[in-house]
JSON list of C-alpha atoms in Angstrom, two decimals:
[
{"chain": "A", "resi": 118, "resn": "UNK", "atom": "CA", "xyz": [94.80, 168.10, 109.42]},
{"chain": "A", "resi": 119, "resn": "UNK", "atom": "CA", "xyz": [93.17, 164.69, 109.08]},
{"chain": "A", "resi": 120, "resn": "UNK", "atom": "CA", "xyz": [94.42, 161.66, 110.92]},
{"chain": "A", "resi": 121, "resn": "UNK", "atom": "CA", "xyz": [95.78, 158.70, 108.96]},
{"chain": "A", "resi": 122, "resn": "UNK", "atom": "CA", "xyz": [93.25, 156.42, 110.63]},
{"chain": "A", "resi": 123, "resn": "UNK", "atom": "CA", "xyz": [90.30, 158.32, 109.12]},
{"chain": "A", "resi": 124, "resn": "UNK", "atom": "CA", "xyz": [91.47, 157.26, 105.62]},
{"chain": "A", "resi": 125, "resn": "UNK", "atom": "CA", "xyz": [90.80, 153.61, 106.51]},
{"chain": "A", "resi": 126, "resn": "UNK", "atom": "CA", "xyz": [87.05, 154.20, 106.53]},
{"chain": "A", "resi": 127, "resn": "UNK", "atom": "CA", "xyz": [87.09, 155.11, 102.84]},
{"chain": "A", "resi": 128, "resn": "UNK", "atom": "CA", "xyz": [88.95, 151.93, 101.90]},
{"chain": "A", "resi": 129, "resn": "UNK", "atom": "CA", "xyz": [86.85, 149.48, 103.90]},
{"chain": "A", "resi": 130, "resn": "UNK", "atom": "CA", "xyz": [83.66, 149.56, 101.83]},
{"chain": "A", "resi": 131, "resn": "UNK", "atom": "CA", "xyz": [81.24, 146.64, 102.24]},
{"chain": "A", "resi": 132, "resn": "UNK", "atom": "CA", "xyz": [82.15, 143.61, 100.17]},
{"chain": "A", "resi": 133, "resn": "UNK", "atom": "CA", "xyz": [79.51, 142.39, 97.74]},
{"chain": "A", "resi": 134, "resn": "UNK", "atom": "CA", "xyz": [78.54, 138.71, 98.01]},
{"chain": "A", "resi": 135, "resn": "UNK", "atom": "CA", "xyz": [79.89, 136.36, 95.36]},
{"chain": "A", "resi": 136, "resn": "UNK", "atom": "CA", "xyz": [77.35, 135.14, 92.85]},
{"chain": "A", "resi": 137, "resn": "UNK", "atom": "CA", "xyz": [77.69, 131.81, 91.06]},
{"chain": "A", "resi": 138, "resn": "UNK", "atom": "CA", "xyz": [75.74, 132.83, 87.95]},
{"chain": "A", "resi": 139, "resn": "UNK", "atom": "CA", "xyz": [72.40, 132.27, 89.63]},
{"chain": "A", "resi": 140, "resn": "UNK", "atom": "CA", "xyz": [73.16, 128.64, 90.49]},
{"chain": "A", "resi": 141, "resn": "UNK", "atom": "CA", "xyz": [72.19, 127.37, 93.90]},
{"chain": "A", "resi": 142, "resn": "UNK", "atom": "CA", "xyz": [73.65, 124.55, 95.94]},
{"chain": "A", "resi": 143, "resn": "UNK", "atom": "CA", "xyz": [70.56, 122.49, 95.07]},
{"chain": "A", "resi": 144, "resn": "UNK", "atom": "CA", "xyz": [71.47, 122.82, 91.37]},
{"chain": "A", "resi": 145, "resn": "UNK", "atom": "CA", "xyz": [74.90, 121.35, 92.06]},
{"chain": "A", "resi": 146, "resn": "UNK", "atom": "CA", "xyz": [73.44, 118.55, 94.18]},
{"chain": "A", "resi": 147, "resn": "UNK", "atom": "CA", "xyz": [71.17, 117.51, 91.32]},
{"chain": "A", "resi": 148, "resn": "UNK", "atom": "CA", "xyz": [73.93, 117.48, 88.71]},
{"chain": "A", "resi": 149, "resn": "UNK", "atom": "CA", "xyz": [76.47, 115.32, 90.50]},
{"chain": "A", "resi": 150, "resn": "UNK", "atom": "CA", "xyz": [76.58, 113.10, 93.51]},
{"chain": "A", "resi": 151, "resn": "UNK", "atom": "CA", "xyz": [79.42, 112.59, 95.94]},
{"chain": "A", "resi": 152, "resn": "UNK", "atom": "CA", "xyz": [80.25, 109.31, 94.24]},
{"chain": "A", "resi": 153, "resn": "UNK", "atom": "CA", "xyz": [80.46, 111.04, 90.86]},
{"chain": "A", "resi": 154, "resn": "UNK", "atom": "CA", "xyz": [82.84, 113.63, 92.26]},
{"chain": "A", "resi": 155, "resn": "UNK", "atom": "CA", "xyz": [85.06, 110.96, 93.84]},
{"chain": "A", "resi": 156, "resn": "UNK", "atom": "CA", "xyz": [85.03, 108.97, 90.59]},
{"chain": "A", "resi": 157, "resn": "UNK", "atom": "CA", "xyz": [86.03, 112.03, 88.58]},
{"chain": "A", "resi": 158, "resn": "UNK", "atom": "CA", "xyz": [88.84, 112.83, 91.03]},
{"chain": "A", "resi": 159, "resn": "UNK", "atom": "CA", "xyz": [90.13, 109.25, 90.83]},
{"chain": "A", "resi": 160, "resn": "UNK", "atom": "CA", "xyz": [90.03, 109.37, 87.03]},
{"chain": "A", "resi": 161, "resn": "UNK", "atom": "CA", "xyz": [91.97, 112.63, 87.05]},
{"chain": "A", "resi": 162, "resn": "UNK", "atom": "CA", "xyz": [94.55, 111.12, 89.41]},
{"chain": "A", "resi": 163, "resn": "UNK", "atom": "CA", "xyz": [94.93, 108.09, 87.17]},
{"chain": "A", "resi": 164, "resn": "UNK", "atom": "CA", "xyz": [95.30, 110.34, 84.13]},
{"chain": "A", "resi": 165, "resn": "UNK", "atom": "CA", "xyz": [98.02, 112.41, 85.85]},
{"chain": "A", "resi": 166, "resn": "UNK", "atom": "CA", "xyz": [99.91, 109.25, 86.81]},
{"chain": "A", "resi": 167, "resn": "UNK", "atom": "CA", "xyz": [99.64, 107.88, 83.29]},
{"chain": "A", "resi": 168, "resn": "UNK", "atom": "CA", "xyz": [100.92, 111.14, 81.79]},
{"chain": "A", "resi": 169, "resn": "UNK", "atom": "CA", "xyz": [103.88, 111.20, 84.19]},
{"chain": "A", "resi": 170, "resn": "UNK", "atom": "CA", "xyz": [104.67, 107.58, 83.36]},
{"chain": "A", "resi": 171, "resn": "UNK", "atom": "CA", "xyz": [104.56, 108.25, 79.62]},
{"chain": "A", "resi": 172, "resn": "UNK", "atom": "CA", "xyz": [106.80, 111.30, 80.00]},
{"chain": "A", "resi": 173, "resn": "UNK", "atom": "CA", "xyz": [109.25, 109.29, 82.14]},
{"chain": "A", "resi": 174, "resn": "UNK", "atom": "CA", "xyz": [109.58, 106.76, 79.30]},
{"chain": "A", "resi": 175, "resn": "UNK", "atom": "CA", "xyz": [110.06, 109.56, 76.78]},
{"chain": "A", "resi": 176, "resn": "UNK", "atom": "CA", "xyz": [112.69, 111.19, 79.00]},
{"chain": "A", "resi": 177, "resn": "UNK", "atom": "CA", "xyz": [114.62, 107.95, 79.48]},
{"chain": "A", "resi": 178, "resn": "UNK", "atom": "CA", "xyz": [114.64, 107.20, 75.75]},
{"chain": "A", "resi": 179, "resn": "UNK", "atom": "CA", "xyz": [115.70, 110.73, 74.82]},
{"chain": "A", "resi": 180, "resn": "UNK", "atom": "CA", "xyz": [112.45, 111.59, 73.02]},
{"chain": "A", "resi": 181, "resn": "UNK", "atom": "CA", "xyz": [111.53, 114.37, 75.47]},
{"chain": "A", "resi": 182, "resn": "UNK", "atom": "CA", "xyz": [113.19, 117.71, 74.75]},
{"chain": "A", "resi": 183, "resn": "UNK", "atom": "CA", "xyz": [112.24, 119.48, 77.98]},
{"chain": "A", "resi": 184, "resn": "UNK", "atom": "CA", "xyz": [112.86, 117.55, 81.23]},
{"chain": "A", "resi": 185, "resn": "UNK", "atom": "CA", "xyz": [110.91, 120.24, 83.10]},
{"chain": "A", "resi": 186, "resn": "UNK", "atom": "CA", "xyz": [107.73, 118.94, 81.46]},
{"chain": "A", "resi": 187, "resn": "UNK", "atom": "CA", "xyz": [108.31, 115.55, 83.11]},
{"chain": "A", "resi": 188, "resn": "UNK", "atom": "CA", "xyz": [109.09, 117.16, 86.47]},
{"chain": "A", "resi": 189, "resn": "UNK", "atom": "CA", "xyz": [105.84, 119.12, 86.39]},
{"chain": "A", "resi": 190, "resn": "UNK", "atom": "CA", "xyz": [103.81, 116.04, 85.43]},
{"chain": "A", "resi": 191, "resn": "UNK", "atom": "CA", "xyz": [105.49, 113.90, 88.10]},
{"chain": "A", "resi": 192, "resn": "UNK", "atom": "CA", "xyz": [104.86, 116.56, 90.74]},
{"chain": "A", "resi": 193, "resn": "UNK", "atom": "CA", "xyz": [101.23, 116.88, 89.70]},
{"chain": "A", "resi": 194, "resn": "UNK", "atom": "CA", "xyz": [100.80, 113.10, 89.86]},
{"chain": "A", "resi": 195, "resn": "UNK", "atom": "CA", "xyz": [102.47, 112.96, 93.28]},
{"chain": "A", "resi": 196, "resn": "UNK", "atom": "CA", "xyz": [100.32, 115.74, 94.72]},
{"chain": "A", "resi": 197, "resn": "UNK", "atom": "CA", "xyz": [97.18, 114.23, 93.23]},
{"chain": "A", "resi": 198, "resn": "UNK", "atom": "CA", "xyz": [98.02, 110.86, 94.78]},
{"chain": "A", "resi": 199, "resn": "UNK", "atom": "CA", "xyz": [98.73, 112.45, 98.16]},
{"chain": "A", "resi": 200, "resn": "UNK", "atom": "CA", "xyz": [95.39, 114.25, 98.05]},
{"chain": "A", "resi": 201, "resn": "UNK", "atom": "CA", "xyz": [93.58, 111.03, 97.11]},
{"chain": "A", "resi": 202, "resn": "UNK", "atom": "CA", "xyz": [95.19, 109.16, 99.99]},
{"chain": "A", "resi": 203, "resn": "UNK", "atom": "CA", "xyz": [94.36, 111.96, 102.43]},
{"chain": "A", "resi": 204, "resn": "UNK", "atom": "CA", "xyz": [90.71, 111.97, 101.34]},
{"chain": "A", "resi": 205, "resn": "UNK", "atom": "CA", "xyz": [90.56, 108.18, 101.63]},
{"chain": "A", "resi": 206, "resn": "UNK", "atom": "CA", "xyz": [92.06, 108.34, 105.13]},
{"chain": "A", "resi": 207, "resn": "UNK", "atom": "CA", "xyz": [89.51, 110.96, 106.20]},
{"chain": "A", "resi": 208, "resn": "UNK", "atom": "CA", "xyz": [86.67, 108.85, 104.79]},
{"chain": "A", "resi": 209, "resn": "UNK", "atom": "CA", "xyz": [87.91, 105.77, 106.66]},
{"chain": "A", "resi": 210, "resn": "UNK", "atom": "CA", "xyz": [88.26, 107.82, 109.87]},
{"chain": "A", "resi": 211, "resn": "UNK", "atom": "CA", "xyz": [84.71, 109.14, 109.45]},
{"chain": "A", "resi": 212, "resn": "UNK", "atom": "CA", "xyz": [83.37, 105.64, 108.85]},
{"chain": "A", "resi": 213, "resn": "UNK", "atom": "CA", "xyz": [85.18, 104.31, 111.92]},
{"chain": "A", "resi": 214, "resn": "UNK", "atom": "CA", "xyz": [83.82, 107.18, 114.02]},
{"chain": "A", "resi": 215, "resn": "UNK", "atom": "CA", "xyz": [80.27, 106.46, 112.87]},
{"chain": "A", "resi": 216, "resn": "UNK", "atom": "CA", "xyz": [80.72, 102.78, 113.69]},
{"chain": "A", "resi": 217, "resn": "UNK", "atom": "CA", "xyz": [82.14, 103.69, 117.10]},
{"chain": "A", "resi": 218, "resn": "UNK", "atom": "CA", "xyz": [79.15, 105.93, 117.85]},
{"chain": "A", "resi": 219, "resn": "UNK", "atom": "CA", "xyz": [76.70, 103.15, 116.93]},
{"chain": "A", "resi": 220, "resn": "UNK", "atom": "CA", "xyz": [78.39, 100.60, 119.20]}
]
């Protein structure tokens, strides 16, 4: 009779490393800078807010058939804005810490 614990060994095979299609971190560094990534994130946030605003107008005028579409867009815009503010706060905190260390 085998013990139930011996069956665990068969399940816990080594996990293969994840491959990103041969791309290295240097490839990503060359393609976009930190500023480009922040700019793209801000543009996406602005786009989400604009979409939610447009859907709010459509909902209030009766042109929107599904109110759930507005709720999803408004939630996406809210979460995107919260993330943007959190990243900005972390960047300001990091800047202040660097300035404190130099003083």
